[in-house]
Short mmCIF file of C-alpha atoms in Angstrom, two decimals:
data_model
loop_
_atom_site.label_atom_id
_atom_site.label_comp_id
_atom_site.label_asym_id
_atom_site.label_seq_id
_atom_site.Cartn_x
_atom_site.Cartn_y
_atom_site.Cartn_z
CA UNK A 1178 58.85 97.08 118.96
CA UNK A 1179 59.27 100.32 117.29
CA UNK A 1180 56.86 101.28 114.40
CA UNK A 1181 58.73 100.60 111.34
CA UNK A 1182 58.45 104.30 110.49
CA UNK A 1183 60.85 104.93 112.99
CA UNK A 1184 63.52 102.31 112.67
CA UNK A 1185 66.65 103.18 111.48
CA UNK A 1186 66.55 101.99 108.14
CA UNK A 1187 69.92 99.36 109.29
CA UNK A 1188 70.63 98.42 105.73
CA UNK A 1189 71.69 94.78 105.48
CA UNK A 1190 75.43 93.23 105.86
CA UNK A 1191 74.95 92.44 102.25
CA UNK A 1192 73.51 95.73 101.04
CA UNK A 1193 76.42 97.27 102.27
CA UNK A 1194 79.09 94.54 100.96
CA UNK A 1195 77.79 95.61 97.35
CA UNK A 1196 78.16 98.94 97.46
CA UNK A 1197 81.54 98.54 99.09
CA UNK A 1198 82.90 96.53 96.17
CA UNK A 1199 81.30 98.90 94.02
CA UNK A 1200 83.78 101.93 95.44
CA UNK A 1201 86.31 99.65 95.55
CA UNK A 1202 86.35 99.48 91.65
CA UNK A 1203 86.84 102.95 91.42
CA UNK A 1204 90.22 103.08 93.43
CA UNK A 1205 92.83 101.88 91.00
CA UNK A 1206 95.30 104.46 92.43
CA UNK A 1207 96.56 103.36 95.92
CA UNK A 1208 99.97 102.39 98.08
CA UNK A 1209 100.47 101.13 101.42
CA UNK A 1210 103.30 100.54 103.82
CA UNK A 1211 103.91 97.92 106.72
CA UNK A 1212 105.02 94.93 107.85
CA UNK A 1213 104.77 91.28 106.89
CA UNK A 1214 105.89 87.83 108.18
CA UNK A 1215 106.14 85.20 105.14
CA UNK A 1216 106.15 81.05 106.42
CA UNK A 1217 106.86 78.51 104.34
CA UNK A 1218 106.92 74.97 105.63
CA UNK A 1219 109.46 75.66 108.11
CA UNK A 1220 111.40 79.13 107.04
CA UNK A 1221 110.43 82.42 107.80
CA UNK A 1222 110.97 85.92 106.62
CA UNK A 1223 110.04 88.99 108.36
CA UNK A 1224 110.08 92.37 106.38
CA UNK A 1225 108.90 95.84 105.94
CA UNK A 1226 106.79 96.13 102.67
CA UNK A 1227 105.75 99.03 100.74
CA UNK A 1228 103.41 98.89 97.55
CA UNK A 1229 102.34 101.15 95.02
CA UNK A 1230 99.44 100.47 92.29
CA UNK A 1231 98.44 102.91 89.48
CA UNK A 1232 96.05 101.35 87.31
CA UNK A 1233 97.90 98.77 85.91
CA UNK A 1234 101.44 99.81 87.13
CA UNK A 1235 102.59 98.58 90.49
CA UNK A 1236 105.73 98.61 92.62
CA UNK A 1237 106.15 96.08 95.32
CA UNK A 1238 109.43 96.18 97.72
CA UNK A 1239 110.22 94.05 100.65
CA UNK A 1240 112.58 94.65 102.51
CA UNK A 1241 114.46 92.73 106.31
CA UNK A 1242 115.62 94.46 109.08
CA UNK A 1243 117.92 97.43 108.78
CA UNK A 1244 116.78 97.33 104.95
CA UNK A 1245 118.97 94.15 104.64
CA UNK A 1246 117.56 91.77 101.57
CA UNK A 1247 115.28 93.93 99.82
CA UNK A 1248 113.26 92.49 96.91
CA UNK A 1249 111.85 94.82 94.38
CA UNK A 1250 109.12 94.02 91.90
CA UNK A 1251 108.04 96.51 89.48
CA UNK A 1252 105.97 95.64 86.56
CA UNK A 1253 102.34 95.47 84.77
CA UNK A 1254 100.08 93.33 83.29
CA UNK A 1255 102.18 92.05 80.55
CA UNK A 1256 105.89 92.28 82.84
CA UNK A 1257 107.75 92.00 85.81
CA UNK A 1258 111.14 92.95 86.63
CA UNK A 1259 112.54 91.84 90.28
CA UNK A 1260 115.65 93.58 91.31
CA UNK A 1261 117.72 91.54 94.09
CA UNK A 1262 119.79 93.72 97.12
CA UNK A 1263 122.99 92.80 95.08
CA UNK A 1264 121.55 94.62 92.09
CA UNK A 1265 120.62 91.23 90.29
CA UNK A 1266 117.87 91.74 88.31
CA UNK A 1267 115.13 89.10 86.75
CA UNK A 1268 112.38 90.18 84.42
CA UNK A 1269 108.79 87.52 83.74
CA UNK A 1270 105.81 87.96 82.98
CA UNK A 1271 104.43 87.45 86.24
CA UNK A 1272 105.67 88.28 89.33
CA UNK A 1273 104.50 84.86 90.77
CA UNK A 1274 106.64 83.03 88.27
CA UNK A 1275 109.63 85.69 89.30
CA UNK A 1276 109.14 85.00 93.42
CA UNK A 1277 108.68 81.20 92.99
CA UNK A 1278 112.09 81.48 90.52
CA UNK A 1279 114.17 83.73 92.88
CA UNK A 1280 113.29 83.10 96.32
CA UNK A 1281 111.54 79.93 96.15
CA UNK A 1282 108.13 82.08 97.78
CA UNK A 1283 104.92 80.43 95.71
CA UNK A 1284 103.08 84.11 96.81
CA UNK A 1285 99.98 84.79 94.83
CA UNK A 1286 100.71 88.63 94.21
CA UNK A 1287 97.76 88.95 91.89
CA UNK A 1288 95.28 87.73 94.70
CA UNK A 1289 97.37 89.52 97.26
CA UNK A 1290 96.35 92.74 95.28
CA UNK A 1291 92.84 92.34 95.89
CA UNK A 1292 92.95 90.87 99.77
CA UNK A 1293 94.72 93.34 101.06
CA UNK A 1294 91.92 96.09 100.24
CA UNK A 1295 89.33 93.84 101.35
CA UNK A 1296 87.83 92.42 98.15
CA UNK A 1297 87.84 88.93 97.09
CA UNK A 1298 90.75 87.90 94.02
CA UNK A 1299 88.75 88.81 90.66
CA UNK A 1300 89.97 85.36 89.33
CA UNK A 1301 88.57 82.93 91.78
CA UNK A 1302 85.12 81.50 92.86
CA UNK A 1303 84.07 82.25 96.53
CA UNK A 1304 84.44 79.52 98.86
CA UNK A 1305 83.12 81.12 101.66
CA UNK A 1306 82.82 84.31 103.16
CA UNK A 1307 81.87 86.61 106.56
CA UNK A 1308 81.23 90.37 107.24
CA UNK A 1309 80.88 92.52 109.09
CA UNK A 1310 77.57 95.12 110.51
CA UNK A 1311 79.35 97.63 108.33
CA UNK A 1312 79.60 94.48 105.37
CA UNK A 1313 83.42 94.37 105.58
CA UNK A 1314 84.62 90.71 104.97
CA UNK A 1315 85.69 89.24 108.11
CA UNK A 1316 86.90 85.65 106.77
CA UNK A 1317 86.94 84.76 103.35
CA UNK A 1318 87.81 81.17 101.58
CA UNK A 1319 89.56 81.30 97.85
CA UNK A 1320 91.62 79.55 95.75
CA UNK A 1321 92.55 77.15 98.74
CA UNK A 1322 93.40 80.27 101.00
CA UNK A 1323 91.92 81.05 103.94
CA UNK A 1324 92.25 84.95 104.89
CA UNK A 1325 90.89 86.54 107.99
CA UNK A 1326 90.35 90.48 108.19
CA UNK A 1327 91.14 91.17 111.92
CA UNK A 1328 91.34 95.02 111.54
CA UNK A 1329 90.10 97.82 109.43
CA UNK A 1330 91.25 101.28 108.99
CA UNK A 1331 90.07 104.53 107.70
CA UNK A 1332 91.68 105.99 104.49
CA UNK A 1333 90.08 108.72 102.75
CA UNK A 1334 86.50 107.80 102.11
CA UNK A 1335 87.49 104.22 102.28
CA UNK A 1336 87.49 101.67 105.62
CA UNK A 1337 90.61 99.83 103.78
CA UNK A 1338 92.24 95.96 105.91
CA UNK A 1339 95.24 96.85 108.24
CA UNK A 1340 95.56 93.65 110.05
CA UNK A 1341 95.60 90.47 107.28
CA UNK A 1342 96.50 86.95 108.11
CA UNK A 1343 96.50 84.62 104.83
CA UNK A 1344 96.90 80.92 105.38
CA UNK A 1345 97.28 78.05 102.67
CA UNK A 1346 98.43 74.72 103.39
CA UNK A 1347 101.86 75.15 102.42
CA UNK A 1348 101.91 78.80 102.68
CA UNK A 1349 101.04 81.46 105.29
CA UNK A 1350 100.97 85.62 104.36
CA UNK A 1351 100.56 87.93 107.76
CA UNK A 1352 100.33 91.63 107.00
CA UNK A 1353 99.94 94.56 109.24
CA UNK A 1354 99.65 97.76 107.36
CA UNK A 1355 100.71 101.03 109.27
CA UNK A 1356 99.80 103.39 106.67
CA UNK A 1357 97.33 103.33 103.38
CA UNK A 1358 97.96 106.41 101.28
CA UNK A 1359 98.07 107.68 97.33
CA UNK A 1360 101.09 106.52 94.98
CA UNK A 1361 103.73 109.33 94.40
CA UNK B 83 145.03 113.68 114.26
CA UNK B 84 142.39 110.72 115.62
CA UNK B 85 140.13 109.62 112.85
CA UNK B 86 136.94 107.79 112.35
CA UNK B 87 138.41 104.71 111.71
CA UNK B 88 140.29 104.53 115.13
CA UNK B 89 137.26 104.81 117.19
CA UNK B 90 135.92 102.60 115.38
CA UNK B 91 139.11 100.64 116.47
CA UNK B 92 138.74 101.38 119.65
CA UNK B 93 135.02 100.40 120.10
CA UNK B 94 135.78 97.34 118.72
CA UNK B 95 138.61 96.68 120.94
CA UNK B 96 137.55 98.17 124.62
CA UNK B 97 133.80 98.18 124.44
CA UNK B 98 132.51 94.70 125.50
CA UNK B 99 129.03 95.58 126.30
CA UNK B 100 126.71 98.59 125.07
CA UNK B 101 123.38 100.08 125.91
CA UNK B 102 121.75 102.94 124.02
CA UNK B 103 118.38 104.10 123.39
CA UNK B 104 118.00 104.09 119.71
CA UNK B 105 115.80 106.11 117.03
CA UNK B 106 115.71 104.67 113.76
CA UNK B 107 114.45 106.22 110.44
CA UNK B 108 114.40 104.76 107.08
CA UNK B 109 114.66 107.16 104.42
CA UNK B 110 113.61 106.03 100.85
CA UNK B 111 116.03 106.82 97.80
CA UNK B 112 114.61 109.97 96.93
CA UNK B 113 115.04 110.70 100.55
CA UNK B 114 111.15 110.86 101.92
CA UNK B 115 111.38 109.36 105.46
CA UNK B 116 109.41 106.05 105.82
CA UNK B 117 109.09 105.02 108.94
CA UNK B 118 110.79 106.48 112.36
CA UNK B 119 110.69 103.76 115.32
CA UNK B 120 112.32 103.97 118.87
CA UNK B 121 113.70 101.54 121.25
CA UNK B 122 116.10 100.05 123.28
CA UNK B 123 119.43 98.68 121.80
CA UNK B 124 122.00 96.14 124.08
CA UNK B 125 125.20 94.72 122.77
CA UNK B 126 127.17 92.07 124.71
CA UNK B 127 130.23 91.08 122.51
CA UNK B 128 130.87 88.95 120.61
CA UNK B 129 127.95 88.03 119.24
CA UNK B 130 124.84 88.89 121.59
CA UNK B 131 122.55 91.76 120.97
CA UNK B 132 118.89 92.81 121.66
CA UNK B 133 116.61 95.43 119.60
CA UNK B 134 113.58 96.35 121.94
CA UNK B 135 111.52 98.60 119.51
CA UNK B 136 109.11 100.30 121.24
CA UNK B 137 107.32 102.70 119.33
CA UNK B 138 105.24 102.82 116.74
CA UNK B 139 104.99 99.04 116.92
CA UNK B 140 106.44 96.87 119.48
CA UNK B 141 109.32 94.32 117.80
CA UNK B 142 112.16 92.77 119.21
CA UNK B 143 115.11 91.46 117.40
CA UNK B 144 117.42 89.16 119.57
CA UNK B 145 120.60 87.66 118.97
CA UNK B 146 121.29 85.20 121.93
CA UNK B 147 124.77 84.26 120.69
CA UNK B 148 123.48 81.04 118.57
CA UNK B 149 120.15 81.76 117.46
CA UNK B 150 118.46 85.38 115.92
CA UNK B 151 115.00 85.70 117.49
CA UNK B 152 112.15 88.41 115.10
CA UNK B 153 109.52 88.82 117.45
CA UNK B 154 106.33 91.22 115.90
CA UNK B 155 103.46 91.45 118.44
CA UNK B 156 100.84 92.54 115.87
CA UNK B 157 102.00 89.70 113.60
CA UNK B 158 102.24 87.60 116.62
CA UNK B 159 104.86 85.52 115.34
CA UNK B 160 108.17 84.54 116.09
CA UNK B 161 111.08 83.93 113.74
CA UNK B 162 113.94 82.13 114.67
CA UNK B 163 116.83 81.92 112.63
CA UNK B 164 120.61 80.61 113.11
CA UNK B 165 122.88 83.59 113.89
CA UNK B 166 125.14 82.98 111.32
CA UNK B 167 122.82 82.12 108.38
CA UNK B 168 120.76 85.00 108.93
CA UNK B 169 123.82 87.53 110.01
CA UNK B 170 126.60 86.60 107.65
CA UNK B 171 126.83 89.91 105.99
CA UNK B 172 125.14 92.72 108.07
CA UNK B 173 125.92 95.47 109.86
CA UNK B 174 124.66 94.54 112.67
CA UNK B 175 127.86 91.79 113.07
CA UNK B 176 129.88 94.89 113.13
CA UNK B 177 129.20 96.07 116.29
CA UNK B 178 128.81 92.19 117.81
CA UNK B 179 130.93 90.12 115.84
CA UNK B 180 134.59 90.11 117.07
CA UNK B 181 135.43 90.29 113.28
CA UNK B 182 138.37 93.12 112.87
CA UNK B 183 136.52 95.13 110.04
CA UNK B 184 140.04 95.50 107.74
CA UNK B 185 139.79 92.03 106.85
CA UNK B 186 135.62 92.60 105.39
CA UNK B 187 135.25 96.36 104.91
CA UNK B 188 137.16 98.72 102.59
CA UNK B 189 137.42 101.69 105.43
CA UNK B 190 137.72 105.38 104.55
CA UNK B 191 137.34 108.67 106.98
CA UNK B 192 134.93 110.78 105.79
CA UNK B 193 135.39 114.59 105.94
CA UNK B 194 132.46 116.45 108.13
CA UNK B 195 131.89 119.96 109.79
CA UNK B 196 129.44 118.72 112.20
CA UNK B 197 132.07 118.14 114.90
CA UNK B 198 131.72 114.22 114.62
CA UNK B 199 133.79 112.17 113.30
CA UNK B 200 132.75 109.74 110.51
CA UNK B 201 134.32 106.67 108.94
CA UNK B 202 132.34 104.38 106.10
CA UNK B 203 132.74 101.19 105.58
CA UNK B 204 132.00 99.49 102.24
CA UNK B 205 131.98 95.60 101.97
CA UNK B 206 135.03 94.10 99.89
CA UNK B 207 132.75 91.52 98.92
CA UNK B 208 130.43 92.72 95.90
CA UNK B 209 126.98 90.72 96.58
CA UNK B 210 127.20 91.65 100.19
CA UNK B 211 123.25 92.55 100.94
CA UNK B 212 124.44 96.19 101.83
CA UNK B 213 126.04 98.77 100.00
CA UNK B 214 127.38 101.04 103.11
CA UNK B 215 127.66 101.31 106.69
CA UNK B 216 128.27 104.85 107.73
CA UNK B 217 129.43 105.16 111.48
CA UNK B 218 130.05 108.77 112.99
CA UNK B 219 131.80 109.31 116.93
CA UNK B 220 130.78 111.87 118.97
CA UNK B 221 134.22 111.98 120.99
CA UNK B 222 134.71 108.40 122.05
CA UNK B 223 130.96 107.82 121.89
CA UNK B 224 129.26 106.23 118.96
CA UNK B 225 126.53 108.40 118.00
CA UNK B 226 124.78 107.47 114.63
CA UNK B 227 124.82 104.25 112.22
CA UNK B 228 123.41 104.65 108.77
CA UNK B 229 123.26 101.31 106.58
CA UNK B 230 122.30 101.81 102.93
CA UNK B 231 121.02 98.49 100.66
CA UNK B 232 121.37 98.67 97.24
CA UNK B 233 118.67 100.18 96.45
CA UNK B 234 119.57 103.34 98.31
CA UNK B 235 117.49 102.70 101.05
CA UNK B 236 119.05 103.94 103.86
CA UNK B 237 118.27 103.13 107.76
CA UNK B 238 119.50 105.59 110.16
CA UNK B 239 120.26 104.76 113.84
CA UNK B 240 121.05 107.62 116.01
CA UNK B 241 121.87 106.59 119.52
CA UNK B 242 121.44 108.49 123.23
CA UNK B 243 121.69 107.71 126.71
CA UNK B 244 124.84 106.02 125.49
CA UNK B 245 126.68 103.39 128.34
CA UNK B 246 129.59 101.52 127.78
CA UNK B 247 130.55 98.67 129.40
CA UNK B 248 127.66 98.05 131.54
CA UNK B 249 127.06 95.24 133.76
CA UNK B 250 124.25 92.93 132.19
CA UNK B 251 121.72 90.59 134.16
CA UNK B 252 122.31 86.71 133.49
CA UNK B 253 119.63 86.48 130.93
CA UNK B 254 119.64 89.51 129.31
CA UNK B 255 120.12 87.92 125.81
CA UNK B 256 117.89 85.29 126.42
CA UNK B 257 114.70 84.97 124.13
CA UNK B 258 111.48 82.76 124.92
CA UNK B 259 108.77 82.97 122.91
CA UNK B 260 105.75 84.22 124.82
CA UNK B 261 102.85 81.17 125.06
CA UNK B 262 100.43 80.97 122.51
CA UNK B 263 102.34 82.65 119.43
CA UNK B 264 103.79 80.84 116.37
CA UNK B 265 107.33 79.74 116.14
CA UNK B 266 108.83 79.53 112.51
CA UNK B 267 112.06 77.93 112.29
CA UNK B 268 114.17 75.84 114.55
CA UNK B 269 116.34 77.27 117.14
CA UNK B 270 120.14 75.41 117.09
CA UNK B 271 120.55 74.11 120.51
#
């Protein structure tokens, strides 16, 4: 085998795990765009989805085909307004409560906000979790979720999820993301 | 002096069955363009229509007369909705649903320099999903579609390679879910 001297020094999955949650913390400013299929029980909803986070601030809209149904959610930390397609508008203070309340969806958008760049939901233990060579999570187990990475992407000096599939037992979350950028 | 609103007439009345390649853009409300897709589009009326997306993402959206079929490939799922739960109040009934649009749609021509001729139709209803469908005719040849929600959203549909009246194999509206990829919902028989 080759002298140790010479071995590329392959750091470890783990190694490389840490240091990628440690950049994660620094992006607080972010926004992606794509597509997601909702299931629950039996009903489905397919829609385009674009988000926007700024530090606390974040803007959330789904929307069908030929922008029919939209959903908005715009809010922080402390509220959440949720503006209908026929103008109606709801205000909560979360935007779980404000989903389960107007469309019946029990979607955990404060763990969503973490998944979808590839770190696990600051709230919740670790079940269980995969990576990567390059210490990206592959599979991860939380708060009775399971959520499988099946593609990464590059954005700026980031490698940032653009293939998510999120399955609880009454609940399943499938996003693709076409495009990872800064908020306006 | 032939208006907007009588070709609009007059595609609702002679045109039974309509292909067009489509390119569709969705332009955000401070007018940035979100997404631009391409595809396919078939019509069969009343009531059957297919949206073969092809680019950037393959995604077909069928109407087989009963049922609405959403099929993503990278989501690699199916949904499967009844045609008139999911289609009550979209544009997309317009051009498939023998509906006459006086009875649904306040109806006004719009003025334009661009040599087309454009009509808009507003739904009477107020919580209709949709504030707008604007339809413009190049001659007797629908040329563009532009639905805007109520968020001023807007989705643009600009059709080429327009045929009307084409003849339409058997199962051209049919829909069956590849093997191997989820179903949601249950198809009406």
């Amino acid at each position: 085998c080759t002298p140790f001297w010479q071995q590329k020094p392959t750091q470890s999955a783990d190694i490389l795990w840490q240091q990628r949650l440690v950049q994660q913390e620094e992006l607080t400013h972010w926004a992606f765009k794509g597509r997601t299929a909702i299931t629950q029980g039996q009903e489905g909803w397919n829609a385009g989805i674009k988000w926007e986070e700024q530090h606390e601030q974040f803007h959330i809209k789904l929307f069908g085909p030929f922008s029919q149904g939209g959903v908005a959610l715009d809010g922080d930390q402390q509220e959440v307004t949720l503006t209908l397609d026929d103008g109606e508008t709801m205000t909560a203070a979360t935007p779980e409560q404000l989903l389960a309340e107007a469309m019946g969806w029990l979607l955990p958008v404060s763990a969503l906000r973490d998944w979808v760049r590839g770190v696990p939901y600051s709230q919740a233990a670790i079940e269980n979790k995969q990576l990567d060579e390059q210490g990206r999570l592959t599979l991860l187990k939380q708060a009775g979720w399971t959520i499988e990475f099946l593609r990464y992407m590059p954005f700026e000096t980031y490698s940032m999820p653009s293939k998510v599939f999120m399955k609880h037992p009454d609940l399943s979350v499938r996003l693709v993301v076409t495009d990872w950028s800064r908020p306006k | 002096q032939t208006t907007g609103e009588d070709k609009l007439n007059q595609f609702v009345q002679h045109v039974e069955t309509f292909q067009a390649a489509f390119e569709q853009t969705v332009i955000d409300p401070e007018g940035q363009v979100m997404e631009q897709a391409q595809g396919l589009f078939v019509l069969s009326r009343p009531g059957k229509f297919r949206w073969d997306y092809e680019t950037p993402y393959p995604q077909k959206i069928v109407a087989d007369g009963k049922n609405i079929w959403f099929y993503d490939v990278d989501l690699e799922q199916v949904t499967v909705k009844s045609q008139q739960e999911a289609l009550a109040e979209t544009p997309a009934t317009l051009l498939s649903g023998e509906l006459v649009p006086e009875d649904k749609y306040n109806i006004n021509n719009l003025p334009s320099d661009d040599g087309l001729l454009w009509v808009e139709l507003t739904p009477k209803q107020t919580e209709s999903n949709f504030q707008a469908v604007t339809l413009a005719f190049d001659g007797d040849v629908l040329q563009q579609m532009i639905m805007r929600d109520s968020f001023d959203q807007r989705t643009r549909l600009t059709f080429t390679q327009v045929i009307e009246n084409p003849k339409f194999k058997q199962d051209m509206f049919k829909f069956t879910p590849p093997t191997g990829i989820d179903v949601v919902g249950e198809a009406q028989q």
